[in-house]
PDB file of C-alpha atoms in Angstrom:
ATOM      1  CA  MET A 279      -5.628  10.983  20.889  1.00 68.00           C
ATOM      2  CA  SER A 280      -6.848   8.312  17.584  1.00 75.00           C
ATOM      3  CA  ARG A 281      -5.309   5.995  15.760  1.00 71.00           C
ATOM      4  CA  ASN A 282      -5.269   8.271  12.404  1.00 72.00           C
ATOM      5  CA  ASP A 283      -3.808  10.986  15.027  1.00 78.00           C
ATOM      6  CA  ALA A 284      -1.424   8.281  16.674  1.00 78.00           C
ATOM      7  CA  ILE A 285       0.054   6.478  13.362  1.00 75.00           C
ATOM      8  CA  SER A 286       1.043  10.343  11.563  1.00 77.00           C
ATOM      9  CA  GLU A 287       2.545  11.956  15.060  1.00 81.00           C
ATOM     10  CA  PHE A 288       4.533   8.620  14.570  1.00 77.00           C
ATOM     11  CA  ILE A 289       5.377   8.908  10.791  1.00 78.00           C
ATOM     12  CA  ALA A 290       6.341  13.037  11.775  1.00 81.00           C
ATOM     13  CA  TYR A 291       8.271  11.083  14.748  1.00 80.00           C
ATOM     14  CA  GLY A 292      10.567   8.838  12.273  1.00 77.00           C
ATOM     15  CA  PHE A 293      11.176  12.105   9.747  1.00 77.00           C
ATOM     16  CA  GLU A 294      12.235  14.155  12.154  1.00 80.00           C
ATOM     17  CA  HIS A 295      14.793  12.301  13.588  1.00 78.00           C
ATOM     18  CA  TYR A 296      16.032   9.856  11.310  1.00 76.00           C
ATOM     19  CA  GLY A 297      15.856  11.212   8.171  1.00 77.00           C
ATOM     20  CA  ASP A 298      13.406  11.715   4.891  1.00 79.00           C
ATOM     21  CA  GLY A 299      14.079   8.218   3.905  1.00 80.00           C
ATOM     22  CA  PHE A 300      12.354   6.124   7.269  1.00 82.00           C
ATOM     23  CA  GLY A 301       9.526   8.074   7.318  1.00 82.00           C
ATOM     24  CA  ILE A 302       9.036   7.170   3.790  1.00 83.00           C
ATOM     25  CA  VAL A 303       8.922   3.694   4.251  1.00 85.00           C
ATOM     26  CA  LEU A 304       6.771   3.729   7.686  1.00 84.00           C
ATOM     27  CA  PHE A 305       4.436   6.289   5.280  1.00 83.00           C
ATOM     28  CA  GLY A 306       4.852   3.345   2.758  1.00 84.00           C
ATOM     29  CA  ILE A 307       4.117   0.425   5.170  1.00 82.00           C
ATOM     30  CA  THR A 308       1.103   2.210   7.000  1.00 81.00           C
ATOM     31  CA  ILE A 309      -0.018   1.847   3.270  1.00 81.00           C
ATOM     32  CA  LEU A 310       0.467  -1.739   2.539  1.00 78.00           C
ATOM     33  CA  ILE A 311      -1.411  -1.992   6.326  1.00 76.00           C
ATOM     34  CA  SER A 312      -3.833  -0.146   5.515  1.00 75.00           C
ATOM     35  CA  SER A 313      -4.878  -2.379   1.880  1.00 73.00           C
ATOM     36  CA  GLY A 314      -5.139  -5.575   3.322  1.00 71.00           C
ATOM     37  CA  MET A 315      -3.955  -7.203   1.285  1.00 68.00           C
ATOM     38  CA  ILE A 316      -1.153  -8.573   3.858  1.00 66.00           C
ATOM     39  CA  PRO A 317      -1.167 -11.956   3.488  1.00 60.00           C
ATOM     40  CA  TRP A 318       0.919 -11.584   0.632  1.00 58.00           C
ATOM     41  CA  LEU A 319      -1.913 -12.261  -1.949  1.00 58.00           C
ATOM     42  CA  SER A 320      -3.594 -14.861  -0.690  1.00 66.00           C
ATOM     43  CA  GLY A 321      -5.544 -16.931  -3.242  1.00 70.00           C
ATOM     44  CA  ARG A 322      -8.434 -15.591  -2.601  1.00 68.00           C
ATOM     45  CA  GLN A 323      -7.414 -12.317  -3.065  1.00 71.00           C
ATOM     46  CA  LYS A 324      -5.681 -12.794  -6.671  1.00 70.00           C
ATOM     47  CA  ARG A 325      -9.097 -14.271  -7.774  1.00 74.00           C
ATOM     48  CA  GLY A 326     -10.759 -11.313  -7.335  1.00 73.00           C
ATOM     49  CA  VAL A 327      -7.735  -8.970  -9.148  1.00 74.00           C
ATOM     50  CA  LYS A 328      -7.643 -11.456 -11.834  1.00 77.00           C
ATOM     51  CA  GLY A 329     -11.643 -11.454 -12.403  1.00 79.00           C
ATOM     52  CA  TYR A 330     -12.210  -8.313 -11.864  1.00 79.00           C
ATOM     53  CA  LEU A 331      -9.665  -7.967 -15.098  1.00 76.00           C
ATOM     54  CA  ASP A 332     -11.409 -10.801 -16.384  1.00 81.00           C
ATOM     55  CA  ALA A 333     -14.385  -8.841 -15.922  1.00 82.00           C
ATOM     56  CA  GLN A 334     -13.181  -5.812 -18.091  1.00 76.00           C
ATOM     57  CA  ASN A 335     -12.286  -8.803 -21.015  1.00 79.00           C
ATOM     58  CA  ASP A 336     -14.981  -9.852 -21.332  1.00 79.00           C
ATOM     59  CA  SER A 337     -17.126  -6.462 -20.954  1.00 80.00           C
ATOM     60  CA  ARG A 338     -19.193  -7.336 -17.921  1.00 81.00           C
ATOM     61  CA  PRO A 339     -19.694  -5.823 -14.805  1.00 86.00           C
ATOM     62  CA  PRO A 340     -17.369  -6.942 -11.852  1.00 83.00           C
ATOM     63  CA  THR A 341     -18.967  -8.189  -9.025  1.00 82.00           C
ATOM     64  CA  THR A 342     -18.677  -6.180  -5.184  1.00 84.00           C
ATOM     65  CA  GLU A 343     -15.862  -8.338  -4.225  1.00 80.00           C
ATOM     66  CA  GLU A 344     -13.682  -7.887  -7.424  1.00 79.00           C
ATOM     67  CA  GLU A 345     -14.139  -4.669  -7.569  1.00 82.00           C
ATOM     68  CA  TYR A 346     -12.963  -4.450  -3.337  1.00 81.00           C
ATOM     69  CA  TYR A 347      -9.773  -6.734  -4.361  1.00 79.00           C
ATOM     70  CA  HIS A 348      -9.046  -5.107  -7.434  1.00 79.00           C
ATOM     71  CA  SER A 349      -8.902  -1.319  -5.109  1.00 80.00           C
ATOM     72  CA  HIS A 350      -7.323  -2.554  -2.500  1.00 80.00           C
ATOM     73  CA  TYR A 351      -4.813  -4.501  -4.707  1.00 80.00           C
ATOM     74  CA  LEU A 352      -3.771  -1.248  -6.478  1.00 81.00           C
ATOM     75  CA  THR A 353      -3.598   0.360  -3.035  1.00 82.00           C
ATOM     76  CA  PHE A 354      -1.209  -1.952  -2.428  1.00 82.00           C
ATOM     77  CA  LYS A 355       1.024  -1.795  -5.587  1.00 84.00           C
ATOM     78  CA  VAL A 356       1.734   2.474  -4.162  1.00 86.00           C
ATOM     79  CA  GLY A 357       2.390   1.265  -0.651  1.00 85.00           C
ATOM     80  CA  ILE A 358       5.270  -1.611  -2.164  1.00 86.00           C
ATOM     81  CA  PHE A 359       5.957   2.107  -4.440  1.00 88.00           C
ATOM     82  CA  PHE A 360       6.235   4.250  -0.993  1.00 87.00           C
ATOM     83  CA  VAL A 361       8.770   2.154   0.875  1.00 86.00           C
ATOM     84  CA  VAL A 362      11.075   1.182  -2.589  1.00 87.00           C
ATOM     85  CA  LEU A 363      11.344   4.829  -2.744  1.00 85.00           C
ATOM     86  CA  GLY A 364      12.234   5.514   1.110  1.00 84.00           C
ATOM     87  CA  VAL A 365      14.860   1.958   0.663  1.00 83.00           C
ATOM     88  CA  PHE A 366      16.270   4.565  -2.203  1.00 83.00           C
ATOM     89  CA  PHE A 367      16.438   7.661   0.522  1.00 80.00           C
ATOM     90  CA  ILE A 368      18.161   5.483   2.504  1.00 78.00           C
ATOM     91  CA  LEU A 369      20.529   4.040   0.217  1.00 80.00           C
ATOM     92  CA  PHE A 370      21.144   6.644  -1.761  1.00 82.00           C
ATOM     93  CA  GLN A 371      20.796   9.813   0.091  1.00 73.00           C
ATOM     94  CA  PRO A 372      19.718  12.171  -3.041  1.00 58.00           C
ATOM     95  CA  SER A 373      19.857  16.202  -2.057  1.00 57.00           C
TER      96      SER A 373
END
């Protein structure tokens, strides 16, 4: 069983045994971990994201490092969204 299969089984187990909210939280945590931004936006990561935005404003092509951190930052924000959505499902149990 590969690592991806194990992660998928773990998320499916959360959905099946603990409800939709818990499964969504697990999915969001998996996205957060895969984004590589878990050190909660270190200085280098912040400079990469800011540099990407500066490149757009200056009409220059962004560096490889700036593109890397910008794309991972978007993944990080999606992960946060899914964790918050899962907590909402856990707390309010929409039907």
